[in-house]
Structures are given as structure tokens and as C-alpha cells.
């Protein structure tokens, strides 16, 4: 029986991760390991359009470690992808060439369209009711560190897909100056204004029955209890929102057993989803 070992590397806004899979005709995909490093590449990319030298050095160190792990597992092939954090750099090709020269790992930048096409495929692959669901008005929200991608399906057809610059990391950074005076993320006008503009342009005649939430932290943290069927009602979501948004980061970190830095992105993620559901 032919077995292939494959590594998938994701260079994201706030972490760099790698999963190694075993692929065979008999069992399909089998995950062998999942490694994640905290690295907030998005801080410099989203605010200044560049990565500092120490960030590039840290990225190279992580990729060299991944290379060592791939060798240990006998990975025969890999694919390393970067998304919005590199799309917003002023000199992404120069940075990626430096990374390749130092690590031997070729990182490709996925376009916005490529990234979200893969997202749709992943949903369809794991959600047996996806085909039936998108017969009715359905919105897919992909919450990233730098942006929110909203895709609308109706009658089995992709109607529109739009990218809004209200990602969880971007919002958290914009709010740092306000944290001493207010923790009410839901009152931020720029989030609501962007979504209201989207509503006026694309939702006027659409009756959205389902919302599919994509993004880090959702199924592994906030909605761990819903993992059985991955479905909740709007009322259940709002209850979970109210139970989450008032808690400080250190409490969320303890409850969800995650690093406090990851916990700092939980509330911005929930606020983005809640504001969209409201409209």
C-alpha cells in the first residue's frame, strides 16, 4: 500500500504552524503532528507594510525547525503558504527570497481568491450538509488577523465575496490606546460602518438563513461544546458572546487553556461575528 507523508505550512498573521499528514488510499488523511509557534508578523505588516529584521530572523528559525521535524517524519513533500500578512508587504518577494536562501523552504503567497477557494473546499470536504445549506441564503465569514472575508451563497451559487479590513489582530492593535478607558469592542463605529456599507451594497434583497464561521479559536476554544455537530442557533451564539466579551484576557486564557496572547484575539473575533449576525 502506497503511503505518502506530506507537510502543510501556514505562515499567518499571528502564528506560523505546520501539520504533517500521512496519506494513503486505505485511510485517507491521518494527522501525525501539529506544531505552532506564536509570531505576530501582522503587527509590522498591517501598520507599516514591512517586517523588521528580528521578525524575519524568527521566521527563518521556525522554518528551520519545521525542516528538521519534516526530516524526522520522512515528509516526502510540503507546501508552505502565506496569506494577507505577505500580501500587504511593500517588498514580499525580497523577504521570501531571503527566507528561501536561509532555510531552503519556498513560501508561496496565496492570492485572496486562492485562499478563500481553498476555504470553501475545506468546508465542503468536512460538512456533509454544505451543498444543501447553500441552496438558501448563506454567508461564510472567514475571520483572519488582518481582514474579514465575507462570501455570500444563494441557490448553490457564489453571489459575491468581499474583503473588509477588520481582522482580529488589526482591531486589537487599533484599540490598544483605548484599553484603559473602554473594553466595549462592540461600540466601535468603524466595525459597524464597514459592515453597514456591505449590507447596503449586497444584503438588501438577500435573506440570509445560515452563517458559516471560519477562523482560528472558534471550534477549539469558544465553541468546543458544539464540536459534535458544529451547529448552533443565533440565540446560542449571542449567549456565548455575552458570556465571553466581558471577561479579561487572563480569565479567557485560563478557561480555554490557551496562551494569554491568543486569548487577546478572542473578543475581537467574537465582536466581528456578532456585528455581522446583527445585520
Backbone as JSON, one array per atom type, in Angstrom:
{
  "sequence": "XXXXXXXXXXXXXXXXXXXXXXXXXXXXXXXXXXXXXXXXXXXXXXXXXXXXXXXXXXXXXXXXXXXXXXXXXXXXXXXXXXXXXXXXXXXXXXXXXXXXXXXXXXXXXXXXXXXXXXXXXXXXXXXXXXXXXXXXXXXXXXXXXXXXXXXXXXXXXXXXXXXXXXXXXXXXXXXXXXXXXXXXXXXXXXXXXXXXXXXXXXXXXXXXXXXXXXXXXXXXXXXXXXXXXXXXXXXXXXXXXXXXXXXXXXXXXXXXXXXXXXXXXXXXXXXXXXXXXXX",
  "N": [[0.84, -1.19, 0.0], [0.66, 2.14, -0.97], [2.02, 4.87, 0.72], [2.07, 8.26, 1.52], [3.86, 10.93, 2.96], [3.16, 14.15, 3.99], [3.75, 17.63, 4.41], [2.14, 20.52, 5.62], [2.45, 23.92, 5.67], [1.67, 26.93, 7.28], [1.98, 30.3, 7.08], [1.01, 32.68, 9.02], [-0.85, 35.6, 10.28], [-0.49, 35.86, 13.04], [0.66, 33.56, 13.91], [2.86, 30.83, 13.09], [2.47, 27.79, 11.6], [2.57, 24.17, 11.34], [1.39, 21.2, 9.95], [1.71, 17.72, 9.72], [0.89, 15.13, 7.57], [-0.21, 11.8, 6.94], [-0.86, 10.14, 4.01], [-2.95, 7.86, 2.43], [-4.52, 5.37, 0.31], [-6.13, 3.66, 1.72], [-6.76, 4.71, 4.35], [-7.03, 7.4, 3.93], [-6.56, 10.74, 4.94], [-4.34, 11.12, 7.63], [-3.53, 12.72, 10.51], [-0.33, 13.42, 11.71], [1.27, 15.14, 13.25], [1.07, 18.38, 14.84], [2.3, 21.5, 14.88], [2.86, 24.63, 16.38], [3.9, 28.0, 16.38], [4.02, 31.01, 18.11], [4.0, 34.06, 16.5], [3.86, 37.28, 15.72], [3.6, 38.43, 12.92], [1.91, 40.11, 11.63], [1.78, 42.58, 12.93], [3.8, 44.51, 12.12], [3.39, 44.33, 9.38], [0.71, 45.12, 8.82], [0.57, 47.71, 9.84], [2.82, 49.16, 8.91], [3.64, 48.06, 6.55], [5.89, 46.47, 6.34], [8.39, 44.05, 7.45], [10.24, 43.74, 10.41], [13.78, 43.16, 10.96], [14.24, 41.34, 13.07], [11.88, 39.89, 13.11], [11.96, 38.57, 10.65], [14.22, 37.01, 11.08], [13.26, 35.4, 13.18], [11.2, 34.05, 11.87], [12.67, 32.53, 10.03], [14.12, 30.87, 11.77], [12.05, 29.35, 12.85], [11.09, 28.02, 10.55], [13.34, 26.51, 9.9], [13.33, 24.78, 12.06], [10.94, 23.45, 11.5], [11.76, 22.18, 9.18], [13.58, 20.35, 10.19], [11.83, 18.72, 11.69], [10.2, 17.74, 9.64], [12.05, 16.1, 8.34], [12.48, 14.18, 10.33], [9.98, 12.91, 10.36], [9.96, 11.92, 7.86], [8.85, 13.32, 5.71], [7.8, 13.56, 2.43], [7.05, 15.55, 0.74], [6.07, 19.03, 0.66], [4.01, 21.93, 1.29], [4.18, 25.35, 1.57], [2.52, 28.16, 2.63], [1.67, 31.62, 2.55], [-0.46, 34.32, 3.54], [-2.58, 37.07, 3.92], [-0.79, 38.63, 5.44], [1.62, 38.74, 4.04], [0.72, 39.66, 1.61], [0.31, 42.33, 2.1], [2.76, 43.47, 2.43], [5.39, 45.72, 1.42], [7.61, 44.79, 0.08], [7.44, 41.9, -0.58], [8.56, 39.81, -2.18], [11.31, 40.09, -1.97], [11.69, 39.54, 0.76], [10.78, 36.87, 0.89], [12.63, 35.62, -0.75], [14.95, 35.93, 0.79], [14.21, 34.3, 2.93], [14.06, 31.82, 1.65], [16.73, 31.46, 0.81], [17.98, 31.18, 3.28], [16.7, 29.06, 4.55], [15.89, 27.11, 2.73], [13.28, 26.58, 2.23], [10.54, 27.1, 0.23], [8.24, 29.6, 0.19], [5.0, 30.32, -0.77], [2.87, 32.98, -1.83], [-0.46, 33.12, -1.31], [-3.09, 34.27, -3.34], [-5.91, 36.41, -2.59], [-8.22, 35.28, -3.68], [-7.42, 32.61, -4.18], [-6.88, 31.74, -1.57], [-9.43, 31.79, -0.34], [-10.94, 30.16, -1.98], [-9.8, 27.69, -1.38], [-10.64, 27.6, 1.23], [-13.45, 27.3, 0.92], [-13.48, 24.78, -0.25], [-12.51, 23.26, 1.86], [-14.56, 23.44, 3.73], [-16.66, 22.2, 2.34], [-15.59, 19.66, 2.21], [-15.64, 18.65, 4.81], [-18.17, 19.15, 5.82], [-21.07, 17.65, 5.53], [-23.6, 18.6, 4.9], [-23.24, 20.87, 3.4], [-23.72, 21.4, 0.65], [-26.5, 21.34, 0.52], [-27.08, 23.37, 2.33], [-26.22, 25.78, 1.11], [-28.14, 26.17, -0.76], [-30.03, 27.85, 0.22], [-29.98, 31.29, 1.37], [-26.76, 31.93, 2.38], [-24.05, 32.95, 4.37], [-20.55, 33.05, 4.45], [-18.18, 33.63, 6.84], [-14.92, 34.43, 7.08], [-12.69, 34.87, 9.42], [-9.81, 36.5, 9.77], [-6.48, 37.5, 10.88], [-5.84, 39.94, 9.7], [-8.01, 40.66, 8.09], [-11.54, 40.46, 7.27], [-13.23, 38.15, 5.42], [-16.06, 38.03, 3.5], [-18.37, 35.91, 2.12], [-21.07, 35.34, 0.0], [-23.55, 32.97, -0.6], [-26.17, 31.71, -2.65], [-28.85, 29.79, -3.76], [-27.15, 27.69, -4.52], [-25.01, 29.02, -5.64], [-22.14, 31.14, -5.78], [-22.54, 34.34, -4.89], [-21.32, 36.81, -4.22], [-18.08, 37.89, -3.08], [-16.28, 39.53, -0.62], [-13.64, 41.47, 0.77], [-12.93, 42.82, 3.9], [-11.2, 45.17, 5.86], [-11.06, 44.41, 8.71], [-9.88, 42.61, 10.55], [-9.08, 40.39, 13.34], [-6.53, 40.8, 14.64], [-5.8, 43.28, 13.6], [-7.85, 44.91, 14.6], [-7.43, 44.61, 17.37], [-4.91, 45.87, 17.64], [-5.52, 48.49, 16.9], [-7.06, 49.24, 19.01], [-5.51, 49.41, 21.27], [-4.78, 51.83, 22.43], [-7.11, 52.6, 23.58], [-7.72, 50.88, 25.6], [-7.46, 51.43, 28.33], [-9.58, 53.02, 28.91], [-11.88, 51.92, 27.84], [-13.46, 48.82, 27.31], [-15.34, 48.05, 25.59], [-15.75, 46.61, 22.9], [-17.79, 46.22, 21.11], [-18.87, 48.7, 20.64], [-17.43, 50.03, 18.78], [-17.28, 52.16, 16.11], [-16.12, 51.95, 13.57], [-16.11, 49.27, 12.85], [-18.84, 48.66, 12.67], [-19.61, 50.52, 10.71], [-18.24, 49.66, 8.38], [-19.49, 47.19, 8.0], [-22.16, 47.94, 7.7], [-22.01, 49.34, 5.31], [-21.4, 47.21, 3.62], [-23.78, 45.79, 3.93], [-25.67, 47.54, 2.73], [-24.86, 47.43, 0.08], [-24.9, 44.69, -0.67], [-26.71, 43.08, 0.73], [-29.34, 43.86, 0.57], [-31.53, 42.63, -0.78], [-31.34, 40.06, 0.02], [-31.97, 37.11, 1.82], [-30.59, 35.93, 4.49], [-30.08, 32.85, 5.84], [-28.29, 31.12, 7.03], [-25.13, 31.22, 8.68], [-21.78, 30.63, 8.22], [-19.02, 30.19, 10.17], [-15.62, 30.78, 9.98], [-12.2, 30.43, 10.97], [-9.42, 30.89, 13.27], [-9.48, 29.75, 16.68], [-12.24, 29.34, 17.0], [-13.65, 26.7, 16.88], [-11.93, 25.3, 18.54], [-11.81, 26.63, 20.92], [-13.83, 28.79, 21.79], [-16.21, 27.54, 20.97], [-16.09, 24.88, 21.8], [-17.86, 23.08, 22.97], [-19.73, 22.64, 21.04], [-18.7, 20.92, 19.2], [-19.69, 18.47, 18.38], [-21.77, 18.53, 16.37], [-21.2, 20.9, 15.2], [-22.99, 23.04, 14.94], [-24.94, 25.83, 15.89], [-27.63, 27.81, 17.25], [-28.76, 31.19, 16.51], [-29.5, 32.43, 18.91], [-28.09, 30.88, 20.79], [-25.5, 31.51, 20.03], [-25.43, 34.27, 20.68], [-25.74, 34.15, 23.44], [-23.34, 32.89, 24.14], [-21.61, 34.84, 23.28], [-22.2, 37.02, 25.03], [-21.33, 35.86, 27.36], [-18.67, 35.8, 26.99], [-17.5, 38.25, 26.09], [-17.23, 40.09, 28.16], [-15.18, 39.29, 29.75], [-11.83, 39.45, 31.06], [-8.63, 39.05, 29.36], [-6.88, 37.26, 30.68], [-8.58, 35.63, 32.14], [-10.09, 34.36, 30.13], [-7.98, 32.98, 28.94], [-7.32, 31.15, 30.96], [-9.75, 29.69, 31.21], [-10.05, 28.59, 28.65], [-7.71, 27.32, 28.29], [-5.44, 28.32, 26.9], [-2.75, 30.31, 25.49], [-2.24, 33.58, 26.9], [-1.78, 35.61, 24.98], [-2.99, 34.62, 22.67], [-5.55, 34.59, 23.66], [-6.15, 37.26, 23.7], [-7.14, 37.78, 21.21], [-9.57, 36.65, 21.05], [-11.96, 38.08, 21.85], [-12.08, 40.29, 19.92], [-12.53, 38.68, 17.62], [-15.02, 37.49, 18.21], [-16.61, 39.81, 18.37], [-16.56, 40.8, 15.73], [-17.94, 38.72, 14.39], [-20.41, 38.83, 15.74], [-21.35, 41.44, 15.13], [-21.75, 41.19, 12.39], [-23.75, 39.19, 12.3], [-25.78, 40.6, 13.53], [-26.61, 42.35, 11.48]],
  "CA": [[0.0, 0.0, 0.0], [1.46, 3.37, -1.07], [1.76, 5.87, 1.76], [2.81, 9.5, 1.31], [3.89, 11.84, 4.11], [3.09, 15.49, 3.43], [3.73, 18.71, 5.41], [1.45, 21.76, 5.24], [2.95, 25.03, 6.5], [0.86, 28.14, 7.17], [2.62, 31.49, 7.64], [-0.14, 33.53, 9.26], [-0.68, 36.93, 10.86], [-0.06, 35.83, 14.43], [1.37, 32.33, 14.22], [3.37, 30.01, 11.99], [2.1, 26.44, 12.0], [2.81, 23.09, 10.4], [0.8, 19.9, 10.19], [2.24, 16.66, 8.86], [-0.14, 14.13, 7.33], [0.06, 10.56, 6.21], [-1.91, 9.96, 3.02], [-3.0, 6.54, 1.81], [-5.82, 5.04, -0.25], [-6.93, 2.91, 2.68], [-7.27, 5.51, 5.46], [-7.14, 8.81, 3.57], [-5.66, 11.62, 5.67], [-4.12, 10.86, 9.05], [-2.63, 13.76, 11.03], [0.76, 12.87, 12.52], [1.7, 16.13, 14.24], [0.6, 19.75, 14.65], [3.25, 22.36, 15.6], [2.5, 26.04, 16.24], [4.74, 29.0, 17.02], [3.47, 32.36, 18.18], [4.84, 35.06, 15.84], [2.91, 38.29, 15.23], [4.1, 39.08, 11.71], [0.93, 41.1, 11.19], [1.96, 43.88, 13.57], [4.52, 45.4, 11.22], [2.85, 44.27, 8.02], [-0.54, 45.87, 8.68], [0.72, 49.13, 10.2], [3.89, 49.85, 8.17], [3.91, 47.41, 5.27], [7.21, 45.83, 6.32], [8.77, 43.18, 8.58], [11.54, 44.08, 11.0], [14.79, 42.11, 10.8], [14.09, 40.29, 14.08], [10.76, 39.05, 12.71], [12.44, 37.7, 9.57], [15.12, 36.04, 11.74], [12.44, 34.44, 13.94], [10.5, 33.2, 10.9], [13.65, 31.58, 9.49], [14.4, 29.88, 12.82], [10.88, 28.45, 12.93], [11.06, 27.18, 9.35], [14.43, 25.54, 10.03], [12.84, 23.75, 12.99], [9.97, 22.66, 10.74], [12.52, 21.35, 8.25], [14.12, 19.24, 10.99], [10.71, 17.83, 12.02], [9.82, 17.05, 8.4], [13.03, 15.04, 8.11], [12.21, 13.13, 11.32], [8.77, 12.19, 9.96], [10.12, 11.41, 6.5], [7.93, 14.01, 4.79], [8.3, 13.5, 1.05], [6.68, 16.77, 0.03], [5.48, 20.04, 1.54], [3.54, 23.18, 0.69], [4.22, 26.43, 2.54], [1.71, 29.26, 2.09], [1.44, 32.84, 3.32], [-1.69, 34.96, 3.04], [-2.7, 38.53, 3.93], [0.35, 39.32, 6.05], [2.62, 39.0, 2.99], [0.1, 40.45, 0.55], [0.34, 43.74, 2.45], [4.14, 43.96, 2.5], [5.87, 46.5, 0.27], [8.66, 44.04, -0.62], [7.3, 40.49, -0.19], [9.43, 38.91, -2.94], [12.65, 40.2, -1.38], [11.67, 38.82, 2.04], [10.66, 35.43, 0.65], [13.91, 35.15, -1.3], [15.83, 35.8, 1.94], [13.77, 33.12, 3.68], [14.45, 30.62, 0.89], [18.19, 31.32, 0.86], [18.41, 30.81, 4.63], [16.04, 27.84, 5.05], [15.61, 26.13, 1.69], [11.83, 26.4, 2.12], [9.9, 28.04, -0.69], [6.93, 30.02, 0.66], [4.21, 30.98, -1.81], [1.83, 33.88, -1.35], [-1.76, 32.84, -1.91], [-3.95, 35.43, -3.59], [-7.15, 36.4, -1.81], [-9.15, 34.34, -4.31], [-6.92, 31.24, -3.93], [-7.05, 31.43, -0.15], [-10.81, 31.53, 0.04], [-11.39, 28.97, -2.7], [-9.38, 26.55, -0.55], [-11.54, 27.6, 2.4], [-14.74, 26.71, 0.52], [-13.26, 23.34, -0.45], [-12.34, 22.6, 3.16], [-15.89, 23.33, 4.33], [-17.41, 21.18, 1.6], [-14.99, 18.35, 2.47], [-15.96, 18.15, 6.17], [-19.55, 19.41, 6.18], [-21.88, 16.88, 4.57], [-24.79, 19.35, 4.51], [-22.86, 22.15, 2.78], [-24.39, 21.57, -0.64], [-27.9, 21.66, 0.8], [-27.13, 24.62, 3.07], [-26.05, 26.95, 0.25], [-29.32, 26.38, -1.6], [-30.65, 29.03, 0.81], [-29.02, 32.36, 1.61], [-25.72, 31.55, 3.34], [-22.84, 33.8, 4.4], [-19.35, 32.48, 5.05], [-17.3, 34.64, 7.41], [-13.58, 33.93, 7.36], [-12.1, 35.91, 10.26], [-8.36, 36.39, 9.87], [-5.85, 38.52, 11.69], [-5.83, 41.22, 9.01], [-9.23, 41.01, 7.36], [-12.73, 39.62, 7.29], [-13.71, 37.83, 4.08], [-17.47, 37.67, 3.52], [-18.81, 35.3, 0.86], [-22.5, 35.06, 0.01], [-24.06, 31.93, -1.49], [-27.63, 31.6, -2.76], [-29.25, 28.85, -4.83], [-25.98, 26.89, -4.91], [-24.11, 29.86, -6.42], [-21.43, 32.2, -5.09], [-23.1, 35.61, -5.36], [-20.26, 37.8, -4.11], [-17.12, 37.72, -1.98], [-15.66, 40.83, -0.37], [-12.68, 41.5, 1.87], [-13.02, 44.02, 4.71], [-10.02, 45.25, 6.7], [-11.44, 44.42, 10.12], [-9.44, 41.36, 11.16], [-8.95, 40.41, 14.8], [-5.26, 41.41, 15.05], [-5.85, 44.69, 13.22], [-8.72, 45.59, 15.56], [-6.76, 44.65, 18.67], [-3.85, 46.87, 17.63], [-6.13, 49.82, 16.85], [-7.72, 49.52, 20.27], [-4.6, 49.41, 22.42], [-4.79, 53.15, 23.08], [-8.39, 52.8, 24.25], [-7.99, 49.82, 26.56], [-7.56, 51.92, 29.7], [-10.84, 53.74, 29.1], [-13.06, 51.18, 27.4], [-13.31, 47.47, 26.8], [-16.57, 47.76, 24.85], [-15.41, 46.48, 21.49], [-18.99, 46.28, 20.27], [-19.25, 50.08, 20.38], [-16.52, 50.62, 17.8], [-18.06, 52.56, 14.95], [-15.53, 51.57, 12.27], [-16.56, 47.91, 12.52], [-20.24, 48.73, 12.25], [-19.72, 51.28, 9.46], [-17.83, 48.8, 7.27], [-20.5, 46.16, 7.78], [-23.37, 48.58, 7.18], [-21.76, 49.6, 3.89], [-21.56, 45.92, 2.96], [-25.21, 45.48, 3.94], [-26.36, 48.35, 1.73], [-24.48, 47.03, -1.28], [-25.03, 43.28, -1.03], [-27.69, 42.31, 1.5], [-30.66, 44.49, 0.51], [-32.58, 41.71, -1.23], [-30.93, 38.7, 0.36], [-32.47, 36.59, 3.09], [-29.53, 35.04, 4.96], [-30.58, 31.88, 6.82], [-27.17, 30.42, 7.67], [-23.81, 31.86, 8.69], [-20.7, 29.68, 8.49], [-17.9, 30.91, 10.75], [-14.3, 30.18, 9.8], [-11.14, 31.2, 11.61], [-8.82, 30.29, 14.44], [-10.08, 29.91, 18.01], [-13.68, 29.13, 17.1], [-14.03, 25.35, 17.31], [-11.03, 24.77, 19.57], [-11.87, 27.41, 22.16], [-15.13, 29.37, 22.15], [-17.32, 26.63, 20.69], [-15.66, 23.48, 21.99], [-19.0, 22.25, 23.35], [-20.55, 22.38, 19.86], [-17.92, 20.17, 18.23], [-20.36, 17.26, 17.92], [-22.36, 18.75, 15.04], [-20.71, 22.2, 14.72], [-24.11, 23.92, 14.62], [-25.62, 26.48, 16.99], [-28.63, 28.8, 16.83], [-28.36, 32.57, 16.75], [-29.66, 32.69, 20.34], [-26.97, 30.25, 21.49], [-24.3, 32.32, 19.75], [-25.5, 35.51, 21.44], [-25.48, 33.81, 24.85], [-21.91, 32.65, 24.27], [-20.98, 36.15, 23.11], [-22.36, 37.78, 26.28], [-20.55, 35.18, 28.39], [-17.25, 35.89, 26.63], [-16.97, 39.57, 25.78], [-16.98, 40.89, 29.36], [-14.09, 38.7, 30.54], [-10.47, 39.86, 30.68], [-7.87, 38.05, 28.6], [-6.29, 36.21, 31.52], [-9.65, 34.69, 32.5], [-10.34, 33.55, 28.93], [-6.82, 32.09, 28.77], [-7.45, 30.06, 31.93], [-10.92, 28.88, 30.89], [-9.89, 27.9, 27.37], [-6.41, 26.64, 28.33], [-4.64, 28.82, 25.8], [-1.82, 31.38, 25.83], [-2.92, 34.88, 27.02], [-1.69, 36.38, 23.75], [-4.05, 34.13, 21.81], [-6.82, 34.99, 24.27], [-6.4, 38.67, 23.37], [-7.8, 37.85, 19.9], [-10.88, 36.0, 21.15], [-13.06, 39.04, 21.86], [-12.24, 40.9, 18.6], [-13.13, 37.71, 16.7], [-16.45, 37.39, 18.54], [-17.29, 41.07, 18.05], [-16.73, 40.83, 14.28], [-19.02, 37.8, 14.04], [-21.66, 39.32, 16.32], [-21.82, 42.59, 14.37], [-22.29, 40.73, 11.1], [-25.01, 38.5, 12.57], [-26.78, 41.64, 13.81], [-27.15, 42.95, 10.25]],
  "C": [[0.88, 1.25, 0.0], [1.03, 4.37, -0.01], [2.66, 7.07, 1.5], [2.74, 10.35, 2.58], [4.07, 13.26, 3.6], [3.0, 16.52, 4.55], [3.04, 19.93, 4.84], [1.86, 22.85, 6.21], [2.13, 26.28, 6.22], [1.59, 29.28, 7.86], [1.52, 32.54, 7.8], [0.21, 34.85, 9.92], [-0.12, 36.89, 12.26], [0.53, 34.49, 14.85], [1.84, 31.66, 12.94], [3.15, 28.57, 12.41], [2.43, 25.43, 10.91], [2.07, 21.84, 10.88], [1.42, 18.91, 9.22], [1.19, 15.56, 8.79], [0.43, 12.91, 6.65], [-1.13, 10.32, 5.29], [-1.83, 8.56, 2.43], [-4.4, 6.29, 1.27], [-6.73, 4.41, 0.79], [-7.55, 3.8, 3.75], [-7.44, 6.98, 5.12], [-6.11, 9.63, 4.3], [-5.56, 11.19, 7.13], [-3.11, 11.89, 9.55], [-1.61, 13.13, 11.98], [1.23, 13.85, 13.58], [1.19, 17.51, 13.85], [1.49, 20.65, 15.52], [2.9, 23.81, 15.33], [3.47, 26.92, 17.02], [4.04, 30.35, 16.98], [4.43, 33.34, 17.53], [3.92, 36.09, 15.17], [3.51, 39.07, 14.07], [3.18, 40.22, 11.29], [1.12, 42.48, 11.79], [2.64, 44.88, 12.64], [3.91, 45.47, 9.84], [1.63, 45.17, 7.86], [-0.37, 47.35, 8.98], [1.73, 49.86, 9.32], [4.23, 49.21, 6.84], [5.28, 46.77, 5.19], [7.4, 44.95, 7.54], [10.13, 43.62, 9.09], [12.48, 42.88, 10.87], [14.59, 40.97, 11.81], [12.93, 39.36, 13.77], [11.18, 38.08, 11.6], [13.35, 36.62, 10.15], [14.3, 34.97, 12.46], [11.7, 33.51, 13.0], [11.45, 32.14, 10.34], [13.99, 30.49, 10.51], [13.27, 28.86, 12.93], [10.87, 27.5, 11.74], [12.19, 26.16, 9.36], [14.05, 24.42, 10.99], [11.83, 22.85, 12.3], [10.7, 21.7, 9.79], [13.1, 20.13, 8.96], [13.02, 18.22, 11.3], [10.25, 17.06, 10.78], [10.76, 15.89, 8.1], [12.78, 13.88, 9.06], [11.01, 12.27, 10.91], [8.86, 11.62, 8.54], [9.17, 12.04, 5.51], [8.54, 14.08, 3.4], [8.0, 14.76, 0.26], [6.09, 17.76, 1.04], [4.88, 21.15, 0.68], [3.5, 24.22, 1.79], [3.53, 27.65, 1.94], [1.64, 30.41, 3.08], [0.24, 33.55, 2.72], [-1.61, 36.48, 3.22], [-1.49, 39.25, 4.48], [1.43, 39.62, 5.02], [2.02, 39.78, 1.83], [0.2, 41.94, 0.84], [1.75, 44.3, 2.62], [4.51, 44.75, 1.24], [6.87, 45.72, -0.56], [8.58, 42.55, -0.34], [8.26, 39.55, -0.91], [10.84, 38.91, -2.36], [12.72, 39.4, -0.08], [11.64, 37.32, 1.81], [11.93, 34.84, 0.04], [14.94, 35.0, -0.18], [15.5, 34.53, 2.74], [14.21, 31.84, 2.97], [15.96, 30.39, 0.96], [18.66, 30.8, 2.21], [17.84, 29.47, 5.11], [15.87, 26.75, 4.01], [14.14, 25.84, 1.52], [11.23, 27.5, 1.27], [8.49, 28.35, -0.19], [6.21, 30.74, -0.47], [3.14, 31.87, -1.18], [0.54, 33.56, -2.07], [-2.49, 34.16, -2.17], [-5.19, 35.32, -2.72], [-8.11, 35.35, -2.35], [-8.72, 32.89, -4.04], [-7.18, 30.83, -2.49], [-8.48, 31.04, 0.17], [-11.45, 30.41, -0.77], [-11.01, 27.71, -1.93], [-10.25, 26.45, 0.7], [-12.88, 26.96, 2.08], [-14.59, 25.19, 0.36], [-13.15, 22.62, 0.88], [-13.69, 22.43, 3.85], [-16.67, 22.2, 3.66], [-16.89, 19.77, 1.92], [-15.42, 17.78, 3.82], [-17.42, 18.32, 6.55], [-20.47, 18.76, 5.14], [-23.1, 17.66, 4.1], [-24.5, 20.65, 3.79], [-23.63, 22.41, 1.49], [-25.85, 21.97, -0.44], [-28.02, 23.03, 1.46], [-27.09, 25.82, 2.14], [-27.14, 27.07, -0.81], [-30.09, 27.59, -1.1], [-29.56, 30.08, 1.04], [-28.04, 32.0, 2.71], [-24.54, 32.49, 3.22], [-21.72, 33.02, 5.06], [-18.48, 33.62, 5.54], [-15.97, 33.98, 7.74], [-12.83, 35.04, 8.1], [-10.6, 35.65, 10.39], [-7.79, 37.47, 10.76], [-5.93, 39.9, 11.05], [-7.13, 41.62, 8.37], [-10.36, 40.03, 7.65], [-13.15, 39.41, 5.85], [-15.16, 37.36, 4.2], [-17.86, 37.14, 2.15], [-20.27, 34.93, 0.98], [-22.84, 34.01, -1.04], [-25.58, 31.97, -1.5], [-27.95, 30.73, -3.96], [-28.03, 28.16, -5.42], [-24.95, 27.69, -5.7], [-23.43, 30.89, -5.54], [-21.87, 33.53, -5.69], [-22.05, 36.7, -5.34], [-19.3, 37.4, -3.0], [-16.35, 39.02, -1.85], [-14.74, 40.73, 0.84], [-12.77, 42.85, 2.57], [-11.85, 44.04, 5.69], [-10.39, 45.43, 8.17], [-11.11, 43.07, 10.75], [-9.18, 41.52, 12.65], [-7.67, 41.08, 15.29], [-5.27, 42.9, 14.75], [-6.7, 45.49, 14.21], [-8.05, 45.71, 16.91], [-5.69, 45.73, 18.72], [-4.43, 48.28, 17.62], [-6.72, 50.22, 18.2], [-6.78, 49.65, 21.47], [-4.63, 50.74, 23.17], [-6.08, 53.4, 23.85], [-8.61, 51.86, 25.42], [-8.14, 50.33, 27.99], [-8.9, 52.59, 29.98], [-12.06, 52.92, 28.72], [-12.68, 49.8, 26.92], [-14.52, 47.07, 25.97], [-16.29, 47.72, 23.35], [-16.64, 46.66, 20.6], [-19.42, 47.69, 19.95], [-18.38, 50.75, 19.32], [-17.24, 50.9, 16.49], [-17.46, 52.06, 13.64], [-15.91, 50.15, 11.87], [-17.96, 47.96, 11.95], [-20.38, 49.45, 10.92], [-19.34, 50.44, 8.25], [-18.9, 47.76, 6.95], [-21.81, 46.74, 7.26], [-23.22, 48.92, 5.7], [-21.91, 48.31, 3.08], [-23.04, 45.55, 2.86], [-25.95, 46.25, 2.85], [-26.08, 47.87, 0.32], [-24.92, 45.61, -1.64], [-26.15, 42.51, -0.32], [-29.12, 42.83, 1.37], [-31.77, 43.5, 0.18], [-32.27, 40.27, -0.88], [-31.46, 38.32, 1.72], [-31.47, 35.54, 3.58], [-30.06, 34.15, 6.08], [-29.47, 31.22, 7.63], [-25.92, 31.27, 7.61], [-22.79, 30.8, 9.07], [-19.49, 30.48, 8.96], [-16.61, 30.12, 10.55], [-13.28, 31.05, 10.52], [-10.6, 30.47, 12.82], [-9.65, 30.58, 15.68], [-11.54, 29.5, 18.1], [-14.03, 27.74, 17.62], [-13.16, 24.8, 18.43], [-11.14, 25.5, 20.91], [-13.31, 27.81, 22.5], [-16.26, 28.35, 22.03], [-16.93, 25.16, 20.83], [-16.84, 22.57, 22.28], [-19.88, 21.9, 22.15], [-19.83, 21.51, 18.83], [-18.65, 18.96, 17.67], [-20.99, 17.43, 16.55], [-21.97, 20.1, 14.44], [-21.81, 23.18, 14.36], [-24.69, 24.51, 15.9], [-26.66, 27.45, 16.42], [-28.08, 30.2, 17.08], [-28.44, 32.89, 18.24], [-28.5, 32.1, 21.14], [-25.68, 31.02, 21.26], [-24.29, 33.57, 20.61], [-25.25, 35.27, 22.93], [-23.99, 33.6, 25.08], [-21.13, 33.96, 24.14], [-21.03, 36.93, 24.43], [-21.51, 37.17, 27.4], [-19.04, 35.33, 28.17], [-16.73, 37.32, 26.65], [-16.65, 40.41, 27.02], [-15.79, 40.39, 30.17], [-12.73, 39.22, 30.1], [-9.71, 38.7, 30.04], [-7.36, 36.92, 29.48], [-7.33, 35.19, 31.96], [-9.97, 33.78, 31.32], [-9.21, 32.55, 28.71], [-6.92, 30.9, 29.71], [-8.59, 29.13, 31.55], [-10.71, 28.02, 29.65], [-8.56, 27.18, 27.24], [-5.55, 27.01, 27.13], [-3.73, 29.93, 26.31], [-2.58, 32.71, 25.93], [-2.87, 35.72, 25.75], [-2.73, 35.93, 22.73], [-5.4, 34.6, 22.34], [-7.16, 36.43, 23.92], [-7.09, 38.84, 22.02], [-9.21, 37.25, 19.92], [-12.01, 37.02, 21.03], [-13.18, 39.79, 20.53], [-12.89, 39.97, 17.58], [-14.63, 37.59, 16.94], [-17.22, 38.64, 18.16], [-17.53, 41.19, 16.55], [-17.92, 39.95, 13.88], [-20.37, 38.32, 14.52], [-22.23, 40.5, 15.53], [-22.38, 42.18, 13.02], [-23.64, 40.05, 11.3], [-26.12, 39.51, 12.86], [-27.41, 42.22, 12.55], [-27.82, 41.92, 9.35]]
}
